[in-house]
XYZ file of C-alpha atoms in Angstrom:
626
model
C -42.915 63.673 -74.021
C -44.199 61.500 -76.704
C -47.575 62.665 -77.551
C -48.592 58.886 -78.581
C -48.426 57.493 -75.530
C -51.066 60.066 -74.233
C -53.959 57.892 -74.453
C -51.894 53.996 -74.904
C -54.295 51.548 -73.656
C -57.405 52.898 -74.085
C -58.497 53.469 -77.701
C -59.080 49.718 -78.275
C -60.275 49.345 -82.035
C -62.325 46.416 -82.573
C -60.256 44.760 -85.497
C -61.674 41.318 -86.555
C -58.774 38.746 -86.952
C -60.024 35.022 -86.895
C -62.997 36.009 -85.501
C -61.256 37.795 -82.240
C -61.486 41.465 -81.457
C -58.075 42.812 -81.152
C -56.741 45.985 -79.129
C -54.545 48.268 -80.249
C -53.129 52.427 -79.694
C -55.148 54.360 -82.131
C -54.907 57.926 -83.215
C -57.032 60.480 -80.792
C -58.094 62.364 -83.423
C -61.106 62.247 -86.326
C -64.514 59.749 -86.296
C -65.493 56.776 -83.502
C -62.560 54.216 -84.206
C -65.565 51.481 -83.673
C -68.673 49.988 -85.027
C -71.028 50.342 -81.884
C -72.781 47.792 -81.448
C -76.736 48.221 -82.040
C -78.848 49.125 -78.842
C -80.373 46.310 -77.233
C -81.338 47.831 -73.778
C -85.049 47.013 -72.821
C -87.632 49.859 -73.231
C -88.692 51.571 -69.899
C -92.204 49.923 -69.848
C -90.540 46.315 -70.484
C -87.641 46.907 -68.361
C -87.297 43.721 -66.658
C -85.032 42.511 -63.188
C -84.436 39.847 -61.871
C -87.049 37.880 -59.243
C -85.963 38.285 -55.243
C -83.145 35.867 -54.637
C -83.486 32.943 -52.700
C -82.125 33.391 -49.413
C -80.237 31.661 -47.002
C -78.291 32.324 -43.885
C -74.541 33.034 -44.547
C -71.901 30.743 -42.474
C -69.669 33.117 -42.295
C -71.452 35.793 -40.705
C -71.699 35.919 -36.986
C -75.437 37.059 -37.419
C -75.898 38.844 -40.626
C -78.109 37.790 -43.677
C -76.475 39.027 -47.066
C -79.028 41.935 -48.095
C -79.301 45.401 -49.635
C -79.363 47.065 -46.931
C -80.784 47.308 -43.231
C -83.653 44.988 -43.026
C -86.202 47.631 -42.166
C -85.334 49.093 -46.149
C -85.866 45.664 -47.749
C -88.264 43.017 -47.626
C -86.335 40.722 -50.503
C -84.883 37.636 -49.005
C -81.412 38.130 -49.220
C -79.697 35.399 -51.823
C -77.404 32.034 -50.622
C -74.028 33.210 -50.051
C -71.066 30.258 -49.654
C -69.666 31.158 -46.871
C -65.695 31.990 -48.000
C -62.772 31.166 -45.541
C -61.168 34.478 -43.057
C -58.456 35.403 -45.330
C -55.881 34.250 -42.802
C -56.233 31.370 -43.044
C -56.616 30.732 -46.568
C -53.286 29.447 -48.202
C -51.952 31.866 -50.975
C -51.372 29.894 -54.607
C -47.610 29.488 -53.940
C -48.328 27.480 -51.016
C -47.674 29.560 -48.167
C -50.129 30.675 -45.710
C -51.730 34.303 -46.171
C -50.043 36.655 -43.249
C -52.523 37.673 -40.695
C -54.085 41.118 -40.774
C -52.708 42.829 -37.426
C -56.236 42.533 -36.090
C -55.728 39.058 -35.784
C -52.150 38.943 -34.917
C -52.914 41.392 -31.825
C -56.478 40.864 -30.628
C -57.264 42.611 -27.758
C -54.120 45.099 -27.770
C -55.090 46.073 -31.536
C -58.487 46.953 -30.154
C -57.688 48.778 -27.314
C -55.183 50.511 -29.340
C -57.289 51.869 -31.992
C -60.322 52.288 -29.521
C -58.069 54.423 -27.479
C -57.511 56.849 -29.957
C -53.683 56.745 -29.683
C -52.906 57.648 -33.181
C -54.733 60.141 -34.962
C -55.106 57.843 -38.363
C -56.262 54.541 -37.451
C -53.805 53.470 -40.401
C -50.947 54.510 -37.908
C -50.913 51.397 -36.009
C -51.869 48.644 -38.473
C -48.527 49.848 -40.245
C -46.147 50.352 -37.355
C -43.558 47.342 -36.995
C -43.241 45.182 -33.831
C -39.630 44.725 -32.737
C -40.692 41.207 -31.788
C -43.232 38.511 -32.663
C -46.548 39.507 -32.223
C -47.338 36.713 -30.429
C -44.422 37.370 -27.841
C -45.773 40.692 -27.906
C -49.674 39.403 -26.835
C -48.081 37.992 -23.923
C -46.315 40.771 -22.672
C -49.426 42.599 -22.923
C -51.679 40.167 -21.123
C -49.327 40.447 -18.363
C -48.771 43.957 -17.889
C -52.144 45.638 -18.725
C -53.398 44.599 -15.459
C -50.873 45.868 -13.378
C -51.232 49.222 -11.549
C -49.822 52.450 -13.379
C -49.861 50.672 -17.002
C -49.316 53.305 -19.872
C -50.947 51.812 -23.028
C -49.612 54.738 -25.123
C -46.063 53.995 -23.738
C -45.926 50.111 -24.021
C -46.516 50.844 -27.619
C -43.862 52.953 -27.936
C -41.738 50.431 -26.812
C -42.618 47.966 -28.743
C -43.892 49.221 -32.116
C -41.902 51.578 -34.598
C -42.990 53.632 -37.484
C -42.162 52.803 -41.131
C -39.425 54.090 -42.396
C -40.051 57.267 -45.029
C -38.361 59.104 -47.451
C -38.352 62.674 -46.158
C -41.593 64.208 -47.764
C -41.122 66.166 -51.350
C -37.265 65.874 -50.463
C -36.196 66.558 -54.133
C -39.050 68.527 -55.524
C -37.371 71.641 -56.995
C -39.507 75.145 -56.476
C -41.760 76.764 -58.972
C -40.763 74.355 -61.621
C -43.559 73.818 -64.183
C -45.928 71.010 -63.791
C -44.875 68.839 -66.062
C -41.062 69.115 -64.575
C -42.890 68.883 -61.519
C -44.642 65.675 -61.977
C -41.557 63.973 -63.426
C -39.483 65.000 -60.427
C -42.202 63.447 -58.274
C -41.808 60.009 -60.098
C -38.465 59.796 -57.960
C -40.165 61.222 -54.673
C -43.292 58.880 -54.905
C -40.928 55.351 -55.981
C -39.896 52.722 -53.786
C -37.172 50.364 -53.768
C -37.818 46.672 -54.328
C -38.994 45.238 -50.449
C -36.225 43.416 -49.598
C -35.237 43.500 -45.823
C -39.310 44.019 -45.070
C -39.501 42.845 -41.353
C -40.787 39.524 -41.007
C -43.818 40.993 -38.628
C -44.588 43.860 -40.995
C -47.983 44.454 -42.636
C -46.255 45.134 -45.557
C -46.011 42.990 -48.348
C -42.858 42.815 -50.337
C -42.838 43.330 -53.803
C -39.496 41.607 -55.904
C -39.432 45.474 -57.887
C -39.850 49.221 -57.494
C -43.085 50.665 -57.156
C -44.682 54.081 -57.162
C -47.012 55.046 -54.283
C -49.994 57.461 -53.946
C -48.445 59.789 -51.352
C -48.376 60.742 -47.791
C -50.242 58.263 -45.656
C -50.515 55.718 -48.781
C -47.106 54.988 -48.610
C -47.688 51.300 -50.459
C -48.742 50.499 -53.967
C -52.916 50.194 -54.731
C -54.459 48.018 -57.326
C -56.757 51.041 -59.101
C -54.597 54.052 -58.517
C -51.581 52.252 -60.395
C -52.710 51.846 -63.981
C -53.171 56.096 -63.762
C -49.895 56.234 -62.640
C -48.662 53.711 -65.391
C -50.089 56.253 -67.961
C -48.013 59.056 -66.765
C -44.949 56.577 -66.476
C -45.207 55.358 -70.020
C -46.022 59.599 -71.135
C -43.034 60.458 -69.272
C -41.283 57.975 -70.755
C -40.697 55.378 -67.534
C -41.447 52.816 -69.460
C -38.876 50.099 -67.345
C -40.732 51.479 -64.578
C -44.520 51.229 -65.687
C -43.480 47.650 -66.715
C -42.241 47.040 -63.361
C -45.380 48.129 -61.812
C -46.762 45.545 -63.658
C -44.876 42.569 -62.820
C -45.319 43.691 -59.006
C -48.967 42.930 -59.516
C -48.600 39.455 -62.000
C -46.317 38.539 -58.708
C -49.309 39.085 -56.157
C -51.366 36.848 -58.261
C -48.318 34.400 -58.433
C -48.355 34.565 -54.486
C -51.871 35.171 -53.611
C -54.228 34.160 -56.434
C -55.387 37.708 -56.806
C -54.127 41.477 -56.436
C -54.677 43.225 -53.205
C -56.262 46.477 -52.470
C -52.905 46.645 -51.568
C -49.604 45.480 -50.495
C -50.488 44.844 -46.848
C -51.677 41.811 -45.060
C -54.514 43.543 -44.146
C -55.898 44.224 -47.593
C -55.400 40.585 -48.639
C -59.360 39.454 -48.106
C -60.262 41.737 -50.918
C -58.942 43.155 -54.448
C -60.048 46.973 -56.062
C -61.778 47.526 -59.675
C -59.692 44.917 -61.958
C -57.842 47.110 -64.031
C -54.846 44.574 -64.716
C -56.044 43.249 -67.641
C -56.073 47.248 -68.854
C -52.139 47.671 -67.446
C -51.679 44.543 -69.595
C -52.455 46.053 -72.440
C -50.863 49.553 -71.717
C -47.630 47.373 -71.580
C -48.425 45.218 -75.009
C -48.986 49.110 -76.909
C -45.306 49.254 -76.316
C -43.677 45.724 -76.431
C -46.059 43.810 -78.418
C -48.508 41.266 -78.423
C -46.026 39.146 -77.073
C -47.118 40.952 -73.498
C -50.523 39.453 -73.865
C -48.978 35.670 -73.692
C -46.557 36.752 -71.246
C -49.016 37.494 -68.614
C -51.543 34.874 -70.274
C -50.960 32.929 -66.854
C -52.085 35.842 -64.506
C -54.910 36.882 -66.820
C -56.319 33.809 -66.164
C -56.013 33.745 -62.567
C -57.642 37.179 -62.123
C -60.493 35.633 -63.957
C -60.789 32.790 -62.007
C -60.689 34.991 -58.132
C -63.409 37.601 -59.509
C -65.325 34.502 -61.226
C -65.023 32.058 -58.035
C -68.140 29.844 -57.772
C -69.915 31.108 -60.726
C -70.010 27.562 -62.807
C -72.043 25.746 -59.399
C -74.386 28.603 -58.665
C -77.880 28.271 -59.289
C -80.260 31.075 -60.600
C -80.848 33.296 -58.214
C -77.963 33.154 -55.792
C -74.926 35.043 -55.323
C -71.535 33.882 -53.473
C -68.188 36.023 -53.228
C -67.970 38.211 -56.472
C -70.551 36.397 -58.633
C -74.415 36.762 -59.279
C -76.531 34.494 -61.250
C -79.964 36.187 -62.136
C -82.899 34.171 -62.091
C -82.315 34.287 -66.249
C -78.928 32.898 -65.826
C -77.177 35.826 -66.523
C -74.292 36.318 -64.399
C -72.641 39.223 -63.268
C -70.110 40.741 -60.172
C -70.278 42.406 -57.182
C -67.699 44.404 -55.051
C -66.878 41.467 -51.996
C -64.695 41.126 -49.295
C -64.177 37.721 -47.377
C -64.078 39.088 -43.873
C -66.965 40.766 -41.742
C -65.058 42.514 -39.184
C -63.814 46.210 -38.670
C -61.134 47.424 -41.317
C -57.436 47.729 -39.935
C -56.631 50.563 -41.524
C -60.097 52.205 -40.072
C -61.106 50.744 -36.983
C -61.675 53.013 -34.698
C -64.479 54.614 -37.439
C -66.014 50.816 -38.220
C -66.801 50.325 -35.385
C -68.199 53.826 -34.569
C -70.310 53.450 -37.798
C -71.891 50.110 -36.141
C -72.722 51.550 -33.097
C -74.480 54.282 -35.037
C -77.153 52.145 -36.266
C -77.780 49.205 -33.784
C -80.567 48.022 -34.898
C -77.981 46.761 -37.962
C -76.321 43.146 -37.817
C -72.450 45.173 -37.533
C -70.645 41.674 -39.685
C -73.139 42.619 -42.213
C -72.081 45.899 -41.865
C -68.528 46.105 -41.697
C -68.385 43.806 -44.962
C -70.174 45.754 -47.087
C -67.695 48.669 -45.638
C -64.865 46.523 -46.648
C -66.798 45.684 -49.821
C -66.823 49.534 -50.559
C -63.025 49.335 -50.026
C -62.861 46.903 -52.974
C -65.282 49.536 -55.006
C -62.524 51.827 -54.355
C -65.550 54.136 -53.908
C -65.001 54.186 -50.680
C -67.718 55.969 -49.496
C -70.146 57.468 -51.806
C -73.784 58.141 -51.559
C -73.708 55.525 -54.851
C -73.660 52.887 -52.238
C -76.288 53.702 -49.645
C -79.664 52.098 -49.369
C -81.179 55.597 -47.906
C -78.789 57.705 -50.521
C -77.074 59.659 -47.289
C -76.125 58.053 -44.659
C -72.829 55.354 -44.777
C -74.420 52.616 -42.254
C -77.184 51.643 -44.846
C -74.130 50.942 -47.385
C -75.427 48.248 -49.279
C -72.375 47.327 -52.186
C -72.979 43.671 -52.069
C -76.113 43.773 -52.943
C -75.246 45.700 -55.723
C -74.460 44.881 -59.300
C -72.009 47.807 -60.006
C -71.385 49.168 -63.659
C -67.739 50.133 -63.033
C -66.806 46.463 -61.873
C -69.052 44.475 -65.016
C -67.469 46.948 -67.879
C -64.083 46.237 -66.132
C -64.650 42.438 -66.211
C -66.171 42.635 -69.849
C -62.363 44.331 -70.809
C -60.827 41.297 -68.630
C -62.755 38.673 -70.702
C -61.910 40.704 -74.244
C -58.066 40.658 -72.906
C -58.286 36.895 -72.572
C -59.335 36.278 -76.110
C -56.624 38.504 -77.490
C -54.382 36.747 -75.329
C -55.214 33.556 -76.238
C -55.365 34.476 -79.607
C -51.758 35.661 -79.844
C -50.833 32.388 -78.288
C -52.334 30.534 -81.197
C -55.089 29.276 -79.170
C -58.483 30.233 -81.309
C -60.762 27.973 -79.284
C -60.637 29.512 -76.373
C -59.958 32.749 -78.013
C -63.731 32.051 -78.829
C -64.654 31.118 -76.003
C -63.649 34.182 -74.095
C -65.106 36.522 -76.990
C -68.377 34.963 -76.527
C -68.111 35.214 -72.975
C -67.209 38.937 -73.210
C -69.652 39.423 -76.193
C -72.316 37.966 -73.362
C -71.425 40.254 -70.451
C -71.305 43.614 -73.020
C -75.271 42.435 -73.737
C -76.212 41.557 -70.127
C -74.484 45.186 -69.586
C -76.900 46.916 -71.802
C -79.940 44.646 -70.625
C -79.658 44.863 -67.052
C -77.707 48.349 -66.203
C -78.740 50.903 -68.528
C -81.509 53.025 -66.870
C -83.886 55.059 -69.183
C -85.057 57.350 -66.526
C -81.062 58.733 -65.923
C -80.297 58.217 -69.582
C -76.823 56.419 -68.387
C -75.756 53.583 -66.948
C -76.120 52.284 -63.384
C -75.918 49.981 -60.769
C -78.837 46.996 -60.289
C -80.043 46.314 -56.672
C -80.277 42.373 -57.427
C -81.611 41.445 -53.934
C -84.508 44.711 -54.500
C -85.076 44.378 -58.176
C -84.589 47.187 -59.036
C -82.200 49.732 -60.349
C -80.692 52.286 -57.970
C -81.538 55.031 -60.168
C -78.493 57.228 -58.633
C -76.599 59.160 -60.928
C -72.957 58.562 -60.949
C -69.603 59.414 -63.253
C -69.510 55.348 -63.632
C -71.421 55.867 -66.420
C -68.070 56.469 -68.471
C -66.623 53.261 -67.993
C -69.235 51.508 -71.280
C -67.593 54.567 -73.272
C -63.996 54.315 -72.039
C -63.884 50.516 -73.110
C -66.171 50.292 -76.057
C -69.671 48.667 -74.180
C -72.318 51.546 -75.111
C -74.379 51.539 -78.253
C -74.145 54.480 -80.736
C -77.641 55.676 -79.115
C -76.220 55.017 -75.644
C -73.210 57.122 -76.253
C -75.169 60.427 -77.171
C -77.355 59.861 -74.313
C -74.278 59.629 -72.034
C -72.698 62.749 -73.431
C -75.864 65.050 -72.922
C -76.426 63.298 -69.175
C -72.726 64.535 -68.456
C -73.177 67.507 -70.068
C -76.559 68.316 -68.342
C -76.157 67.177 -65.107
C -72.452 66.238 -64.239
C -70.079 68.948 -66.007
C -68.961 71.596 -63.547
C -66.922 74.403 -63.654
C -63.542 72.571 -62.992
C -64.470 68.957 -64.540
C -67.496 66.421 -64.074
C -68.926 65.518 -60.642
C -68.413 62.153 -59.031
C -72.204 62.137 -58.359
C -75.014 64.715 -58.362
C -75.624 64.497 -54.370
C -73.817 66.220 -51.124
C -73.968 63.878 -48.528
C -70.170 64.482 -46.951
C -68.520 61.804 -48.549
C -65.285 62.123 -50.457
C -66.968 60.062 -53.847
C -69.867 62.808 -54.248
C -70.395 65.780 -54.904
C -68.812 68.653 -55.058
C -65.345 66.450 -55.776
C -64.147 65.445 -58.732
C -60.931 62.385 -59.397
C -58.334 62.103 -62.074
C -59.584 58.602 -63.045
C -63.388 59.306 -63.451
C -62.058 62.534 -65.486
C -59.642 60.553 -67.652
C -62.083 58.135 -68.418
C -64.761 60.113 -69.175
C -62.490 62.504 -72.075
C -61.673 58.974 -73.611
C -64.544 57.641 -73.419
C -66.163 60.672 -75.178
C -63.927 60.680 -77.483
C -64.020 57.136 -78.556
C -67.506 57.534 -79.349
C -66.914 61.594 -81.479
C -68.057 63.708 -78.692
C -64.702 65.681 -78.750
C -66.078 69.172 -77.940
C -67.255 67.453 -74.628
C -64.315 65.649 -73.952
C -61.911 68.944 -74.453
C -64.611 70.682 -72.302
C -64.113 68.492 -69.420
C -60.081 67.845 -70.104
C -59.600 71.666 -70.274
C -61.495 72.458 -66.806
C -60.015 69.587 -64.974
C -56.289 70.824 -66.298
C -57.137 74.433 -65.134
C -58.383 73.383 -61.988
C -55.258 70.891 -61.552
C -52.824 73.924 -62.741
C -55.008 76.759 -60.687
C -54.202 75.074 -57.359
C -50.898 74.318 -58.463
C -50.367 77.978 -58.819
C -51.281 78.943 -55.786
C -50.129 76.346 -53.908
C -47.416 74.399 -55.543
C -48.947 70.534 -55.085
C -51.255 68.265 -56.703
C -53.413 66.415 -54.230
C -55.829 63.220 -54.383
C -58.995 65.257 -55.731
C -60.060 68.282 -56.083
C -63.581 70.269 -55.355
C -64.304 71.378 -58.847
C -67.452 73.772 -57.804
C -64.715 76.245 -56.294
C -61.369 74.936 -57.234
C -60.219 74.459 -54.069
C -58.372 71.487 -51.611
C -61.713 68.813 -51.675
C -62.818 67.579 -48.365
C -64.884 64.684 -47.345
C -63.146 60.998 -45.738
C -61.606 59.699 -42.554
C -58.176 61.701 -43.647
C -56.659 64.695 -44.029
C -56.043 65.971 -47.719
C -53.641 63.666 -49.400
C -50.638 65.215 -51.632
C -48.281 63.756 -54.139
C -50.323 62.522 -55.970
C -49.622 59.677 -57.827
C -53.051 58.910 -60.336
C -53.513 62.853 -60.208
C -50.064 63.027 -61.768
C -50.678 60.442 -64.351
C -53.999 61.682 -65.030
C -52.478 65.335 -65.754
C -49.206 64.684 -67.762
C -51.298 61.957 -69.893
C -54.053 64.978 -70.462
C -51.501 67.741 -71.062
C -49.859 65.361 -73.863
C -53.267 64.829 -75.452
C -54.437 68.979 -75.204
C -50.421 70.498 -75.520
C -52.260 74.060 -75.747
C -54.379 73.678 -72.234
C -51.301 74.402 -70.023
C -51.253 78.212 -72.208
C -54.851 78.947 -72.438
C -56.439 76.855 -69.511
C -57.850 79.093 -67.146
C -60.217 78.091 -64.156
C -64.072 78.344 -65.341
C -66.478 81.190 -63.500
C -66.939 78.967 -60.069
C -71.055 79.124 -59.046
C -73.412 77.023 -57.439
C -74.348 74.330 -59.677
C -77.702 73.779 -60.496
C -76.611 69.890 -60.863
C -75.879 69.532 -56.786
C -78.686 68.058 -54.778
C -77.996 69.239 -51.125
C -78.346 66.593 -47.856
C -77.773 66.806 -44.320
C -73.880 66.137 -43.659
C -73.552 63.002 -41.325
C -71.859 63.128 -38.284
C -69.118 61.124 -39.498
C -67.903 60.651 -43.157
C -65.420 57.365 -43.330
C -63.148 56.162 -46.258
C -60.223 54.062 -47.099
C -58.042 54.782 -50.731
């Protein structure tokens, strides 16, 4: 393994040529590789949000209002929301229609199916493939439901088939070290270009191989992939991290935007926009010439999180954008439709009937907004802080999702810039020089001593402590001052014996407490030591290795996340544990290339209660999506 490629793509030094910041691999070790820029976040006693946004009624909701929350929590009016298209029936940029989720192709037999219970994972059905059209398929239904003796269970079974997968750790070789492990799992976990994909499928086909997740995620996903693409290019798969890439610059090509993921059903919304990151992964390798290559995608990424933002007035918000009553304007998570999830119906609509008193379109799209967070579900997102129908993420202005656009805006002008372009170079640098400012303005909270999410529609700042906070280290947003408040927040309230927390709270959900996830752990060791905190950083790096290594021990897997209060399989979600796994696997080799002692010396850390947990009732149901 190449110990340079342990960290490609995300020490980004901020080297002035004409005027346009430009990103490049830098040595992991010594001082901050950047001159933060000077604190400009407002003082507590001047802190400042934004007035209650106008409201309106939105279209598209059967009888929702866009809010924060339930009604009965917020007395705002909600802001004007355009009211976006279904995504079926919104045609994809190459001029072909968007397939229809199964929801819609099915109607009443997808109900009844998932209402039913057949399948244990609601996923199950909204994956299996028809031997027939679906609308064929309808028919037959109609007609035979109502006759005496019908067998729901069985007309499925004659109609529907499961996916076809590779047998399950086929190849993996016993009690091989982790790192021969993980590379051996690069085969397992990849995917053969989607060429004979049945015409009916969910799935959509991608033109070259792919690496999934593991077990039930047995397609690629937006987020996950650019932690797998840092174990690829550590493990030296480059072809195939590049591949990964122009899988996703083809979903743009086709859709105008990447997917949760590559199924019809995941088409109405997109996960935290890390493609601009991937791109740059890629160009640490072949060049700035990767910047102008996927100039064209770039741009259309932009323009699907940015939709609507140049007519909105102050003080309204429609699909991904906000404009503050200042002008300022930032994202939101989004999703265009406001019905049940396919791959979780059977829980969405569960989760409605628990709270009645709640409009369920409003509901179910700020469930499918929480999809996009790829939070999906965390106490981060609820308007009472534990319980998942009050989930409020649209009326949310998230950290994660602005810092990631800020990197998406800086990628644009170093695009552009390598094209020879220096106008709009500028142009996106002041953009992304804006949104970095707005950042520190309207996110940092001086009461957590981090940053946070805004409530725009509540005016107010959530005030809930999260592992977000990393994301203004990880790509260069925090001030110098920010940065050391950061590091002793983490170090005070978030580190734990086997990494740092998602969040401080216990509310049953798979994004809190006590779990911790490769990503939020990687980010948070770069981002620490971008800014010099290095003890920290090889604090956190060393306890999330020994907790990834401990339970490989014992058990011989790496799963989706881990509980890092005790070490052991984390719980919390709509699914059983998930193995495999592909960003815990990316996460690891890139952290074992970057700290080549920890997998000698890393041993698991004395596991006690943490002081940092604050305990809540566990609801009767705790639903997520990857």
């Amino acid at each position: 393994m190449r110990s340079r490629h342990a960290i490609a793509g995300a020490w980004i030094a901020l080297t002035v040529i004409a005027g346009v910041p430009h990103a490049h691999a830098q040595s992991p070790s010594g001082a901050p590789v950047i001159d933060a820029p000077q604190s400009t976040h407002r003082a507590a006693d001047t802190l400042e949000h934004t007035p209650a946004l106008v409201g309106a009624q939105d279209a598209a909701s059967s009888a929702s209002a866009e809010s924060a929350g339930s009604a009965a929590q917020n007395t705002a009016p909600p802001p004007a929301v355009a009211a976006p298209p279904r995504a079926s029936s919104v045609a994809s940029v190459s001029g072909v229609a968007t397939p229809e989720p199964p929801s819609d192709l099915y109607g009443a037999l997808y109900r009844d199916v998932e209402l039913a219970h057949l399948f244990p994972d609601s996923k199950t059905f909204a994956d299996m493939i028809p031997d027939q059209p679906p609308a064929r398929i309808v028919r037959l239904y109609h007609a035979q439901r109502a006759v005496r003796g019908f067998d729901l269970r069985r007309f499925v079974d004659a109609h529907f088939t499961l996916p076809p997968r590779p047998p399950a750790h086929a190849s993996v070789v016993a009690n091989a070290s982790v790192s021969d492990h993980i590379r051996t799992l690069w085969q397992v976990l990849k995917r053969d270009p989607d060429r004979n994909t049945s015409p009916w499928s969910s799935l959509l086909a991608l033109p070259n191989p792919y690496i999934v997740p593991g077990d039930r995620f047995d397609e690629i996903y937006y987020w996950d992939s650019y932690f797998i693409m840092l174990g690829l290019e550590q493990d030296d798969q480059h072809a195939l991290a590049r591949a990964e890439l122009d899988n996703f610059a083809a979903l743009i090509d086709r859709y105008g935007h990447i997917p949760n993921g590559n199924r019809s059903y995941y088409l109405s919304r997109s996960q935290p926009p890390f493609f601009a990151a991937m791109v740059a992964l890629i160009a640490d390798r072949d060049g700035d010439q990767a910047y102008v290559r996927y100039l064209p995608e770039l741009e259309r990424e932009y323009a699907y999180w940015m939709q609507g933002a140049d007519t909105l007035k102050p003080g309204h918000a429609t699909r991904h954008v906000v404009r503050l009553a200042d002008g300022t304007v930032l994202n939101r998570y989004w999703d265009a439709r406001d019905v049940p999830r396919d791959e979780s119906y059977r829980e969405d609509v569960l989760t409605a009937r628990s709270m009645p008193q709640r409009a369920s379109a409003d509901l179910w799209r700020n469930l499918r907004a929480g999809g996009e967070s790829g939070w999906d579900f965390s106490s981060r997102w609820f308007a009472d802080g534990k319980t998942l129908a009050t989930i409020e993420v649209t009326s949310l202005i998230p950290i994660d999702l602005n810092t990631l656009m800020f990197n998406l805006e800086r990628t644009l002008a170093i695009a552009h810039h390598a094209r020879g372009d220096a106008k709009l170079a500028r142009q996106y640098q002041e953009r992304a020089d804006a949104r970095a400012d707005a950042i520190r303005r309207v996110l940092w909270d001086p009461d957590l001593h981090a940053f946070g999410d805004d409530d725009f529609v509540a005016r107010s700042l959530t005030h809930r402590l999260s592992a977000a906070t990393v994301y203004p280290l990880y790509f260069g947003v925090a001030t110098r001052d920010e940065a050391r408040d950061i590091a002793q927040t983490i170090e005070r309230k978030l580190l734990q014996p086997g990494g740092i927390a998602t969040t401080t709270v216990q509310s049953g959900q798979q994004w809190d407490m006590p779990n911790g996830w490769a990503p939020l752990e990687y980010l948070a060791v770069i981002g620490l030591r971008r800014y010099g905190y290095d003890d920290l950083a090889k604090t956190i790096a060393m306890r999330w290795i020994a907790t990834n290594l401990d339970f490989y021990a014992r058990t011989g897997k790496l799963v989706e996340k881990y509980d890092i209060e005790s070490g052991k399989a984390a719980s919390g979600g709509e699914y059983a544990l998930q193995e495999g796994f592909g960003w815990t696997n990316g996460v690891l080799a890139t952290l074992l290339a970057l700290y080549p002692d920890a997998a000698k010396i890393a041993q698991p850390a004395a596991r006690t209660a943490s002081p940092n947990a604050t305990s809540l009732p566990i609801g009767a149901s705790s639903t997520s999506t990857h």
